Structures are given as structure tokens and as C-alpha cells.
């Protein structure tokens, strides 16, 4: 019988310790400065590139970890360092994964290097999907892509929002509608090369948290791109649209459920980010409670504080286990019969908000000041219950999955 273990192997431990060292030595010392500046931390990204963390090879190695734990382990350690800077480092990966998952070998070889640049001249990429009226409801997307057959060009028009690296990216990956009648199945992804006329940055958002990560609108006005910039190519798109039309006739809800199942698999990575932030806040609170004395003894001697820390640690470990389970299920090809991907993201996100708030409470007045990092961690944690599907959407997905109802 195969041995069951929940312990990381030696290779995984080495990678974890390497990432943790970078987070401790490079990310954390810079966190407060870049949060205050609300600017992209280019020097930190460059350092990450020099050591190999900011690269497609790094993410590919973690993605292909046969246990499924490579990505969540990396995300937890980076976001333990600082959520805003970590998101600046990993944000390009979302666009890169979009190209790797849907693009041709030629597209991958051409565009991925341009997304990352070099350690001496780092670049970033942006994945542009959300719109002002299409966040959770992706079926309401309005950005259109129309094919100009005479010139073999696609013409893009619309506005994207909440785009990490939007407007400052060297390469933008834009999701647009090519067949409105098919809803979300009528979408396609496009590569917008550097310096393409018609693409501009709209509003840059001044955010409550993750302020070192650039978030902005991307405006597309008659953006013309070569036909070769359609991810996967025109022939593949036409075949996919034809199948979608046939499946829609046979049973549209089944098609939507399959799409939702695919999206479900990406959510544990966000849960891992939340675990990293929660763990960071818990460790600060634990250290403070051990060293802060009141009435002649450390405050951890008081049950009111000790019990809070016990709950915090328990919830963090439970969140990590849900993330690891979902990550393992995804790589093992196990069906999410109870929306386990959404479970992991939902619980870890809620834990991050709760634990960071408790950390502030344990530190008291000190926790409310910017002299201690828990104030920043609490602001950062708020995003986890919002992006990649709000907590309300996660509960909806879980409820409909366990009830057998269709997911719209």
C-alpha cells in the first residue's frame, strides 16, 4: 500500500525555503515604502528576475509539480512577504499562463519572453478580462473583436477594468467577444503587442490595499492587431465556436457548467495568497504577545489573547489544508464534486480578513499604526474576498454544486 504523507519532499522544502528567504530579505524590507508610494516596485521585480523567481520557468516548474503543491507553496511564501509586492511579481504570470494554455508554440515562443524581458530590463504583462459592467457576470462582457478579413486583422473596441499592470504592460492579453449569441463561450483572447495604437491606460485606481500593485483601466479604441495575435489561431477559434453552437442547441447549461469547472481549478492559488497574508499577521501577533508585558506578565498569559491566537493558528492551518486538497485534486484530475476549489478560496479569504483584524486587536493601539505591518496586512487582506470571484460568488457556486442546480 502506498504511504500517505502530508509532508513536503526535500526538493519542495528547498524551494519553499529559497522563496521564503527572498520574501524575508528582499520583499519585506521594501513593503512599507512601496505601499506608501503606491507605485510598481520595479527594483524588487528586477531582483526577483535576477534570482529566477520572476520568470516563466519558475512558474512552470511549480505548475508541473506532480503533487499540485508547487504553486500554492510558492504563493503562500511570496504573499507572506507582502501582498502588494508579491502581486506585482506574480501578476505577469496570469497573462503568461493564458498564452501557454491557449496559444500556439509560435505564439508562446514569440510573446512570453517579451512579457518578462530580461533581468537588466524587466517587463510586465497584463491580463484584461473584467469590465465596468462585467465582473462576476462574464456573460455581460462588451469588448468586441471584429475580424477584418481583407487585411487579416482583428479590431478591438471596449474598456477593461481592474487590470493588474494595465497600461504599463509591455504585452496585454485581452479577452473580447467574437460571437455575442454564445455568451461566455463566444469569447476569445488576443495578444496586443507593445506600442499598439489605440490602446491606452484609463483610470489608475488608488486602492485600499495591495497598493504596490498597479491596477488600472485599459481603453481600446479601434485597436488593430495582426490575425496572428488571436490566441490559438483563427481555424481553432472557428472550430470551437461551431462546437459551442451545437452544444448550446443540445443543452446550454451543460456547456456553462464545464466552463465553470475549468475556472474553479484556478481558485486555490488565490486561497494560498490569503493563507500567506494571514500567516504573516499571525506571526507578528504571536511575537508581540510573547514580548509585550502588562500587569507584570506577557499578554499571551491572558486567556483572552491566548485563545485568539489558538483560533488564528487553527483557522490558518485549516485554510491551507483546503487549498492543498483542491490543488492536489486539480493536478490529479479529480472532479470538484462539491466545488472544492471555491471552498478553498472562500475559506482562506475569510480567514485572512479575520486573522489580520484579530492581529490588530492583539497589538492594540500599536496595531492601528503604520509602525507595525499588521495594519497594512489587514488592508491587503480585504482584496481576497473580492477578486477571482467574491465570497458571495464562491458560496453560490458551492451551493449550486452540492444541490445539483445549474451554475449560471
mmCIF file of N, CA and C in Angstrom, residues 6-129:
data_model
loop_
_atom_site.group_PDB
_atom_site.id
_atom_site.type_symbol
_atom_site.label_atom_id
_atom_site.label_comp_id
_atom_site.label_asym_id
_atom_site.label_seq_id
_atom_site.Cartn_x
_atom_site.Cartn_y
_atom_site.Cartn_z
ATOM 1 N N UNK A 6 1.595 13.961 4.285
ATOM 2 C CA UNK A 6 1.263 15.357 4.030
ATOM 3 C C UNK A 6 2.496 16.232 4.206
ATOM 4 N N UNK A 7 3.646 15.586 4.208
ATOM 5 C CA UNK A 7 4.898 16.304 4.379
ATOM 6 C C UNK A 7 5.500 16.627 3.017
ATOM 7 N N UNK A 8 6.012 17.837 2.874
ATOM 8 C CA UNK A 8 6.692 18.213 1.642
ATOM 9 C C UNK A 8 7.953 17.374 1.481
ATOM 10 N N UNK A 9 8.287 17.053 0.226
ATOM 11 C CA UNK A 9 9.534 16.327 0.000
ATOM 12 C C UNK A 9 10.723 17.291 0.079
ATOM 13 N N UNK A 10 11.923 16.741 -0.004
ATOM 14 C CA UNK A 10 13.115 17.575 0.201
ATOM 15 C C UNK A 10 13.247 18.659 -0.872
ATOM 16 N N UNK A 11 12.933 18.329 -2.113
ATOM 17 C CA UNK A 11 13.001 19.332 -3.182
ATOM 18 C C UNK A 11 12.020 20.470 -2.914
ATOM 19 N N UNK A 12 10.811 20.135 -2.513
ATOM 20 C CA UNK A 12 9.805 21.157 -2.214
ATOM 21 C C UNK A 12 10.228 22.022 -1.033
ATOM 22 N N UNK A 13 10.821 21.399 -0.021
ATOM 23 C CA UNK A 13 11.284 22.168 1.139
ATOM 24 C C UNK A 13 12.379 23.146 0.739
ATOM 25 N N UNK A 14 13.269 22.713 -0.140
ATOM 26 C CA UNK A 14 14.345 23.596 -0.582
ATOM 27 C C UNK A 14 13.788 24.797 -1.351
ATOM 28 N N UNK A 15 12.829 24.544 -2.228
ATOM 29 C CA UNK A 15 12.210 25.631 -2.978
ATOM 30 C C UNK A 15 11.468 26.568 -2.030
ATOM 31 N N UNK A 16 10.716 25.986 -1.106
ATOM 32 C CA UNK A 16 9.992 26.800 -0.131
ATOM 33 C C UNK A 16 10.933 27.692 0.660
ATOM 34 N N UNK A 17 12.029 27.137 1.149
ATOM 35 C CA UNK A 17 12.975 27.911 1.954
ATOM 36 C C UNK A 17 13.656 28.993 1.116
ATOM 37 N N UNK A 18 13.927 28.682 -0.140
ATOM 38 C CA UNK A 18 14.528 29.668 -1.048
ATOM 39 C C UNK A 18 13.581 30.850 -1.259
ATOM 40 N N UNK A 19 12.316 30.565 -1.542
ATOM 41 C CA UNK A 19 11.335 31.644 -1.745
ATOM 42 C C UNK A 19 11.131 32.417 -0.451
ATOM 43 N N UNK A 20 11.067 31.692 0.659
ATOM 44 C CA UNK A 20 10.876 32.359 1.949
ATOM 45 C C UNK A 20 12.031 33.310 2.240
ATOM 46 N N UNK A 21 13.258 32.873 1.918
ATOM 47 C CA UNK A 21 14.417 33.745 2.139
ATOM 48 C C UNK A 21 14.332 35.009 1.313
ATOM 49 N N UNK A 22 13.892 34.882 0.062
ATOM 50 C CA UNK A 22 13.745 36.070 -0.783
ATOM 51 C C UNK A 22 12.665 36.988 -0.216
ATOM 52 N N UNK A 23 11.563 36.398 0.228
ATOM 53 C CA UNK A 23 10.480 37.197 0.797
ATOM 54 C C UNK A 23 10.932 37.934 2.054
ATOM 55 N N UNK A 24 11.731 37.259 2.883
ATOM 56 C CA UNK A 24 12.191 37.858 4.134
ATOM 57 C C UNK A 24 13.264 38.914 3.914
ATOM 58 N N UNK A 25 14.175 38.656 2.985
ATOM 59 C CA UNK A 25 15.340 39.522 2.816
ATOM 60 C C UNK A 25 15.117 40.662 1.827
ATOM 61 N N UNK A 26 14.243 40.463 0.853
ATOM 62 C CA UNK A 26 14.059 41.465 -0.205
ATOM 63 C C UNK A 26 12.675 42.100 -0.173
ATOM 64 N N UNK A 27 11.635 41.283 -0.082
ATOM 65 C CA UNK A 27 10.266 41.822 -0.163
ATOM 66 C C UNK A 27 9.885 42.578 1.101
ATOM 67 N N UNK A 28 10.039 41.949 2.254
ATOM 68 C CA UNK A 28 9.572 42.571 3.500
ATOM 69 C C UNK A 28 10.221 43.923 3.799
ATOM 70 N N UNK A 29 11.540 44.044 3.644
ATOM 71 C CA UNK A 29 12.133 45.347 3.939
ATOM 72 C C UNK A 29 11.620 46.468 3.038
ATOM 73 N N UNK A 30 11.110 46.120 1.868
ATOM 74 C CA UNK A 30 10.643 47.135 0.914
ATOM 75 C C UNK A 30 9.147 47.368 0.999
ATOM 76 N N UNK A 31 8.426 46.567 1.773
ATOM 77 C CA UNK A 31 6.966 46.562 1.728
ATOM 78 C C UNK A 31 6.340 47.900 2.097
ATOM 79 N N UNK A 32 6.751 48.470 3.217
ATOM 80 C CA UNK A 32 6.125 49.714 3.680
ATOM 81 C C UNK A 32 6.371 50.862 2.701
ATOM 82 N N UNK A 33 7.582 50.931 2.150
ATOM 83 C CA UNK A 33 7.913 52.021 1.223
ATOM 84 C C UNK A 33 7.027 51.991 -0.017
ATOM 85 N N UNK A 34 6.883 50.821 -0.635
ATOM 86 C CA UNK A 34 6.135 50.752 -1.889
ATOM 87 C C UNK A 34 4.634 50.818 -1.659
ATOM 88 N N UNK A 35 4.195 50.390 -0.490
ATOM 89 C CA UNK A 35 2.789 50.595 -0.134
ATOM 90 C C UNK A 35 2.479 52.079 -0.036
ATOM 91 N N UNK A 36 3.385 52.833 0.574
ATOM 92 C CA UNK A 36 3.195 54.276 0.729
ATOM 93 C C UNK A 36 3.291 54.990 -0.613
ATOM 94 N N UNK A 37 4.199 54.553 -1.464
ATOM 95 C CA UNK A 37 4.394 55.200 -2.761
ATOM 96 C C UNK A 37 3.289 54.861 -3.762
ATOM 97 N N UNK A 38 2.648 53.718 -3.562
ATOM 98 C CA UNK A 38 1.597 53.243 -4.485
ATOM 99 C C UNK A 38 2.113 53.199 -5.919
ATOM 100 N N UNK A 39 3.301 52.623 -6.055
ATOM 101 C CA UNK A 39 3.921 52.507 -7.373
ATOM 102 C C UNK A 39 4.432 51.082 -7.570
ATOM 103 N N UNK A 40 4.593 50.707 -8.827
ATOM 104 C CA UNK A 40 5.142 49.396 -9.148
ATOM 105 C C UNK A 40 6.576 49.297 -8.637
ATOM 106 N N UNK A 41 6.894 48.281 -7.853
ATOM 107 C CA UNK A 41 8.240 48.156 -7.261
ATOM 108 C C UNK A 41 9.236 47.550 -8.246
ATOM 109 N N UNK A 42 9.595 48.307 -9.259
ATOM 110 C CA UNK A 42 10.477 47.784 -10.303
ATOM 111 C C UNK A 42 11.790 47.216 -9.763
ATOM 112 N N UNK A 43 12.443 47.856 -8.797
ATOM 113 C CA UNK A 43 13.705 47.279 -8.291
ATOM 114 C C UNK A 43 13.518 45.890 -7.671
ATOM 115 N N UNK A 44 12.392 45.675 -6.996
ATOM 116 C CA UNK A 44 12.149 44.375 -6.378
ATOM 117 C C UNK A 44 11.861 43.325 -7.450
ATOM 118 N N UNK A 45 11.089 43.701 -8.460
ATOM 119 C CA UNK A 45 10.821 42.776 -9.570
ATOM 120 C C UNK A 45 12.135 42.395 -10.259
ATOM 121 N N UNK A 46 13.012 43.381 -10.411
ATOM 122 C CA UNK A 46 14.305 43.115 -11.039
ATOM 123 C C UNK A 46 15.130 42.136 -10.203
ATOM 124 N N UNK A 47 15.112 42.305 -8.887
ATOM 125 C CA UNK A 47 15.816 41.362 -8.020
ATOM 126 C C UNK A 47 15.224 39.966 -8.136
ATOM 127 N N UNK A 48 13.900 39.892 -8.236
ATOM 128 C CA UNK A 48 13.242 38.596 -8.405
ATOM 129 C C UNK A 48 13.648 37.952 -9.730
ATOM 130 N N UNK A 49 13.801 38.776 -10.761
ATOM 131 C CA UNK A 49 14.229 38.260 -12.063
ATOM 132 C C UNK A 49 15.664 37.743 -11.997
ATOM 133 N N UNK A 50 16.519 38.451 -11.282
ATOM 134 C CA UNK A 50 17.923 38.055 -11.202
ATOM 135 C C UNK A 50 18.110 36.706 -10.523
ATOM 136 N N UNK A 51 17.271 36.414 -9.523
ATOM 137 C CA UNK A 51 17.424 35.139 -8.819
ATOM 138 C C UNK A 51 16.591 34.028 -9.451
ATOM 139 N N UNK A 52 15.739 34.379 -10.427
ATOM 140 C CA UNK A 52 14.975 33.367 -11.139
ATOM 141 C C UNK A 52 13.541 33.202 -10.712
ATOM 142 N N UNK A 53 13.078 34.007 -9.755
ATOM 143 C CA UNK A 53 11.686 33.893 -9.316
ATOM 144 C C UNK A 53 10.743 34.569 -10.302
ATOM 145 N N UNK A 54 11.168 35.687 -10.874
ATOM 146 C CA UNK A 54 10.339 36.358 -11.873
ATOM 147 C C UNK A 54 10.703 35.815 -13.245
ATOM 148 N N UNK A 55 10.094 34.684 -13.601
ATOM 149 C CA UNK A 55 10.358 34.054 -14.888
ATOM 150 C C UNK A 55 9.298 33.002 -15.146
ATOM 151 N N UNK A 56 9.057 32.725 -16.419
ATOM 152 C CA UNK A 56 8.094 31.676 -16.759
ATOM 153 C C UNK A 56 8.604 30.315 -16.320
ATOM 154 N N UNK A 57 9.911 30.093 -16.396
ATOM 155 C CA UNK A 57 10.469 28.798 -15.999
ATOM 156 C C UNK A 57 10.131 28.469 -14.554
ATOM 157 N N UNK A 58 10.212 29.480 -13.694
ATOM 158 C CA UNK A 58 9.917 29.262 -12.281
ATOM 159 C C UNK A 58 8.478 28.816 -12.092
ATOM 160 N N UNK A 59 7.538 29.528 -12.720
ATOM 161 C CA UNK A 59 6.132 29.184 -12.550
ATOM 162 C C UNK A 59 5.803 27.856 -13.208
ATOM 163 N N UNK A 60 6.454 27.566 -14.329
ATOM 164 C CA UNK A 60 6.223 26.291 -14.999
ATOM 165 C C UNK A 60 6.662 25.129 -14.102
ATOM 166 N N UNK A 61 7.806 25.278 -13.443
ATOM 167 C CA UNK A 61 8.300 24.228 -12.557
ATOM 168 C C UNK A 61 7.320 23.970 -11.415
ATOM 169 N N UNK A 62 6.759 25.047 -10.866
ATOM 170 C CA UNK A 62 5.805 24.881 -9.771
ATOM 171 C C UNK A 62 4.484 24.295 -10.281
ATOM 172 N N UNK A 63 4.071 24.738 -11.469
ATOM 173 C CA UNK A 63 2.803 24.278 -12.035
ATOM 174 C C UNK A 63 2.834 22.778 -12.321
ATOM 175 N N UNK A 64 3.987 22.282 -12.746
ATOM 176 C CA UNK A 64 4.090 20.871 -13.105
ATOM 177 C C UNK A 64 4.542 19.985 -11.949
ATOM 178 N N UNK A 65 4.558 20.536 -10.738
ATOM 179 C CA UNK A 65 4.813 19.708 -9.561
ATOM 180 C C UNK A 65 3.727 18.626 -9.508
ATOM 181 N N UNK A 66 4.109 17.343 -9.535
ATOM 182 C CA UNK A 66 3.107 16.271 -9.614
ATOM 183 C C UNK A 66 2.171 16.196 -8.418
ATOM 184 N N UNK A 67 2.548 16.793 -7.293
ATOM 185 C CA UNK A 67 1.658 16.780 -6.126
ATOM 186 C C UNK A 67 0.635 17.908 -6.174
ATOM 187 N N UNK A 68 0.861 18.891 -7.042
ATOM 188 C CA UNK A 68 -0.030 20.037 -7.107
ATOM 189 C C UNK A 68 0.282 21.112 -6.096
ATOM 190 N N UNK A 69 1.293 20.897 -5.251
ATOM 191 C CA UNK A 69 1.562 21.831 -4.152
ATOM 192 C C UNK A 69 2.584 22.903 -4.504
ATOM 193 N N UNK A 70 3.207 22.829 -5.677
ATOM 194 C CA UNK A 70 4.238 23.797 -6.028
ATOM 195 C C UNK A 70 3.715 25.217 -6.062
ATOM 196 N N UNK A 71 2.604 25.443 -6.759
ATOM 197 C CA UNK A 71 2.055 26.802 -6.887
ATOM 198 C C UNK A 71 1.553 27.336 -5.555
ATOM 199 N N UNK A 72 0.693 26.611 -4.810
ATOM 200 C CA UNK A 72 0.240 27.175 -3.529
ATOM 201 C C UNK A 72 1.368 27.415 -2.541
ATOM 202 N N UNK A 73 2.368 26.557 -2.553
ATOM 203 C CA UNK A 73 3.508 26.749 -1.659
ATOM 204 C C UNK A 73 4.247 28.044 -2.005
ATOM 205 N N UNK A 74 4.481 28.276 -3.306
ATOM 206 C CA UNK A 74 5.173 29.497 -3.735
ATOM 207 C C UNK A 74 4.353 30.738 -3.429
ATOM 208 N N UNK A 75 3.046 30.673 -3.704
ATOM 209 C CA UNK A 75 2.181 31.827 -3.444
ATOM 210 C C UNK A 75 2.152 32.176 -1.958
ATOM 211 N N UNK A 76 2.050 31.166 -1.112
ATOM 212 C CA UNK A 76 1.990 31.440 0.324
ATOM 213 C C UNK A 76 3.246 32.164 0.796
ATOM 214 N N UNK A 77 4.407 31.722 0.353
ATOM 215 C CA UNK A 77 5.653 32.328 0.827
ATOM 216 C C UNK A 77 5.822 33.749 0.296
ATOM 217 N N UNK A 78 5.533 33.970 -0.981
ATOM 218 C CA UNK A 78 5.674 35.312 -1.546
ATOM 219 C C UNK A 78 4.721 36.286 -0.878
ATOM 220 N N UNK A 79 3.476 35.874 -0.655
ATOM 221 C CA UNK A 79 2.488 36.773 -0.067
ATOM 222 C C UNK A 79 2.666 36.894 1.440
ATOM 223 N N UNK A 80 3.377 35.952 2.035
ATOM 224 C CA UNK A 80 3.816 36.134 3.421
ATOM 225 C C UNK A 80 4.744 37.336 3.498
ATOM 226 N N UNK A 81 5.538 37.542 2.452
ATOM 227 C CA UNK A 81 6.439 38.694 2.426
ATOM 228 C C UNK A 81 5.676 39.999 2.353
ATOM 229 N N UNK A 82 4.828 40.151 1.360
ATOM 230 C CA UNK A 82 3.964 41.326 1.223
ATOM 231 C C UNK A 82 3.039 41.091 0.048
ATOM 232 N N UNK A 83 1.764 41.348 0.233
ATOM 233 C CA UNK A 83 0.777 41.040 -0.803
ATOM 234 C C UNK A 83 0.920 41.945 -2.021
ATOM 235 N N UNK A 84 1.134 43.243 -1.798
ATOM 236 C CA UNK A 84 1.221 44.167 -2.927
ATOM 237 C C UNK A 84 2.413 43.892 -3.820
ATOM 238 N N UNK A 85 3.584 43.730 -3.208
ATOM 239 C CA UNK A 85 4.786 43.447 -3.993
ATOM 240 C C UNK A 85 4.682 42.062 -4.635
ATOM 241 N N UNK A 86 4.176 41.091 -3.898
ATOM 242 C CA UNK A 86 4.046 39.748 -4.451
ATOM 243 C C UNK A 86 3.137 39.742 -5.671
ATOM 244 N N UNK A 87 2.041 40.500 -5.611
ATOM 245 C CA UNK A 87 1.139 40.549 -6.757
ATOM 246 C C UNK A 87 1.811 41.207 -7.955
ATOM 247 N N UNK A 88 2.687 42.166 -7.701
ATOM 248 C CA UNK A 88 3.452 42.769 -8.792
ATOM 249 C C UNK A 88 4.385 41.742 -9.432
ATOM 250 N N UNK A 89 4.889 40.817 -8.618
ATOM 251 C CA UNK A 89 5.795 39.792 -9.132
ATOM 252 C C UNK A 89 5.041 38.703 -9.884
ATOM 253 N N UNK A 90 3.882 38.296 -9.385
ATOM 254 C CA UNK A 90 3.175 37.166 -9.999
ATOM 255 C C UNK A 90 2.133 37.590 -11.022
ATOM 256 N N UNK A 91 1.822 38.901 -11.095
ATOM 257 C CA UNK A 91 0.768 39.363 -11.984
ATOM 258 C C UNK A 91 0.989 39.007 -13.443
ATOM 259 N N UNK A 92 2.230 39.095 -13.892
ATOM 260 C CA UNK A 92 2.546 38.745 -15.274
ATOM 261 C C UNK A 92 2.223 37.286 -15.555
ATOM 262 N N UNK A 93 2.342 36.456 -14.541
ATOM 263 C CA UNK A 93 2.098 35.036 -14.718
ATOM 264 C C UNK A 93 0.706 34.717 -15.225
ATOM 265 N N UNK A 94 -0.294 35.512 -14.834
ATOM 266 C CA UNK A 94 -1.659 35.259 -15.293
ATOM 267 C C UNK A 94 -1.759 35.425 -16.803
ATOM 268 N N UNK A 95 -1.138 36.481 -17.330
ATOM 269 C CA UNK A 95 -1.136 36.676 -18.778
ATOM 270 C C UNK A 95 -0.330 35.590 -19.471
ATOM 271 N N UNK A 96 0.797 35.223 -18.880
ATOM 272 C CA UNK A 96 1.647 34.191 -19.480
ATOM 273 C C UNK A 96 0.934 32.849 -19.531
ATOM 274 N N UNK A 97 0.237 32.503 -18.456
ATOM 275 C CA UNK A 97 -0.492 31.241 -18.424
ATOM 276 C C UNK A 97 -1.586 31.231 -19.488
ATOM 277 N N UNK A 98 -2.211 32.398 -19.720
ATOM 278 C CA UNK A 98 -3.220 32.489 -20.765
ATOM 279 C C UNK A 98 -2.659 32.153 -22.132
ATOM 280 N N UNK A 99 -1.438 32.594 -22.389
ATOM 281 C CA UNK A 99 -0.790 32.308 -23.671
ATOM 282 C C UNK A 99 -0.383 30.836 -23.739
ATOM 283 N N UNK A 100 0.199 30.336 -22.661
ATOM 284 C CA UNK A 100 0.648 28.940 -22.646
ATOM 285 C C UNK A 100 -0.539 27.987 -22.812
ATOM 286 N N UNK A 101 -1.654 28.315 -22.157
ATOM 287 C CA UNK A 101 -2.810 27.417 -22.175
ATOM 288 C C UNK A 101 -3.535 27.427 -23.512
ATOM 289 N N UNK A 102 -3.542 28.569 -24.206
ATOM 290 C CA UNK A 102 -4.368 28.703 -25.405
ATOM 291 C C UNK A 102 -3.598 28.984 -26.685
ATOM 292 N N UNK A 103 -2.327 29.371 -26.552
ATOM 293 C CA UNK A 103 -1.581 29.794 -27.726
ATOM 294 C C UNK A 103 -0.888 28.666 -28.462
ATOM 295 N N UNK A 104 -0.419 28.984 -29.649
ATOM 296 C CA UNK A 104 0.374 28.039 -30.434
ATOM 297 C C UNK A 104 1.817 28.071 -29.934
ATOM 298 N N UNK A 105 2.602 27.107 -30.376
ATOM 299 C CA UNK A 105 4.010 27.087 -29.979
ATOM 300 C C UNK A 105 4.725 28.355 -30.451
ATOM 301 N N UNK A 106 4.373 28.817 -31.628
ATOM 302 C CA UNK A 106 4.992 30.036 -32.147
ATOM 303 C C UNK A 106 4.626 31.245 -31.298
ATOM 304 N N UNK A 107 3.364 31.332 -30.890
ATOM 305 C CA UNK A 107 2.935 32.449 -30.046
ATOM 306 C C UNK A 107 3.624 32.404 -28.691
ATOM 307 N N UNK A 108 3.745 31.222 -28.138
ATOM 308 C CA UNK A 108 4.419 31.078 -26.841
ATOM 309 C C UNK A 108 5.873 31.527 -26.950
ATOM 310 N N UNK A 109 6.553 31.053 -27.986
ATOM 311 C CA UNK A 109 7.959 31.398 -28.154
ATOM 312 C C UNK A 109 8.189 32.863 -28.469
ATOM 313 N N UNK A 110 7.217 33.492 -29.121
ATOM 314 C CA UNK A 110 7.364 34.898 -29.508
ATOM 315 C C UNK A 110 7.046 35.851 -28.369
ATOM 316 N N UNK A 111 5.943 35.580 -27.635
ATOM 317 C CA UNK A 111 5.415 36.591 -26.722
ATOM 318 C C UNK A 111 5.803 36.430 -25.259
ATOM 319 N N UNK A 112 6.017 35.205 -24.802
ATOM 320 C CA UNK A 112 6.368 35.034 -23.393
ATOM 321 C C UNK A 112 7.658 35.773 -23.034
ATOM 322 N N UNK A 113 8.719 35.664 -23.835
ATOM 323 C CA UNK A 113 9.938 36.421 -23.487
ATOM 324 C C UNK A 113 9.694 37.926 -23.419
ATOM 325 N N UNK A 114 8.810 38.439 -24.271
ATOM 326 C CA UNK A 114 8.528 39.873 -24.253
ATOM 327 C C UNK A 114 7.714 40.289 -23.030
ATOM 328 N N UNK A 115 7.024 39.346 -22.419
ATOM 329 C CA UNK A 115 6.273 39.649 -21.196
ATOM 330 C C UNK A 115 7.207 39.885 -20.020
ATOM 331 N N UNK A 116 8.268 39.103 -19.941
ATOM 332 C CA UNK A 116 9.168 39.174 -18.782
ATOM 333 C C UNK A 116 10.391 40.057 -19.019
ATOM 334 N N UNK A 117 10.792 40.235 -20.264
ATOM 335 C CA UNK A 117 12.000 40.985 -20.520
ATOM 336 C C UNK A 117 13.215 40.220 -20.039
ATOM 337 N N UNK A 118 14.202 40.948 -19.532
ATOM 338 C CA UNK A 118 15.431 40.343 -19.013
ATOM 339 C C UNK A 118 15.687 40.894 -17.611
ATOM 340 N N UNK A 119 16.558 40.262 -16.845
ATOM 341 C CA UNK A 119 16.865 40.795 -15.517
ATOM 342 C C UNK A 119 17.376 42.230 -15.537
ATOM 343 N N UNK A 120 18.021 42.631 -16.641
ATOM 344 C CA UNK A 120 18.514 44.004 -16.744
ATOM 345 C C UNK A 120 17.471 44.968 -17.295
ATOM 346 N N UNK A 121 16.432 44.433 -17.913
ATOM 347 C CA UNK A 121 15.373 45.264 -18.495
ATOM 348 C C UNK A 121 14.042 44.525 -18.339
ATOM 349 N N UNK A 122 13.526 44.505 -17.104
ATOM 350 C CA UNK A 122 12.317 43.729 -16.825
ATOM 351 C C UNK A 122 11.094 44.383 -17.451
ATOM 352 N N UNK A 123 10.185 43.545 -17.890
ATOM 353 C CA UNK A 123 8.901 43.972 -18.422
ATOM 354 C C UNK A 123 7.799 43.282 -17.632
ATOM 355 N N UNK A 124 6.566 43.762 -17.798
ATOM 356 C CA UNK A 124 5.421 43.094 -17.191
ATOM 357 C C UNK A 124 4.346 42.913 -18.250
ATOM 358 N N UNK A 125 3.400 42.040 -17.956
ATOM 359 C CA UNK A 125 2.282 41.798 -18.853
ATOM 360 C C UNK A 125 0.985 41.942 -18.078
ATOM 361 N N UNK A 126 -0.112 42.133 -18.806
ATOM 362 C CA UNK A 126 -1.419 42.331 -18.172
ATOM 363 C C UNK A 126 -2.440 41.400 -18.802
ATOM 364 N N UNK A 127 -3.280 40.831 -17.960
ATOM 365 C CA UNK A 127 -4.415 40.036 -18.426
ATOM 366 C C UNK A 127 -5.661 40.869 -18.208
ATOM 367 N N UNK A 128 -6.378 41.146 -19.281
ATOM 368 C CA UNK A 128 -7.505 42.086 -19.234
ATOM 369 C C UNK A 128 -8.801 41.352 -19.539
ATOM 370 N N UNK A 129 -9.596 41.118 -18.510
ATOM 371 C CA UNK A 129 -10.863 40.414 -18.679
ATOM 372 C C UNK A 129 -12.034 41.205 -18.130
#
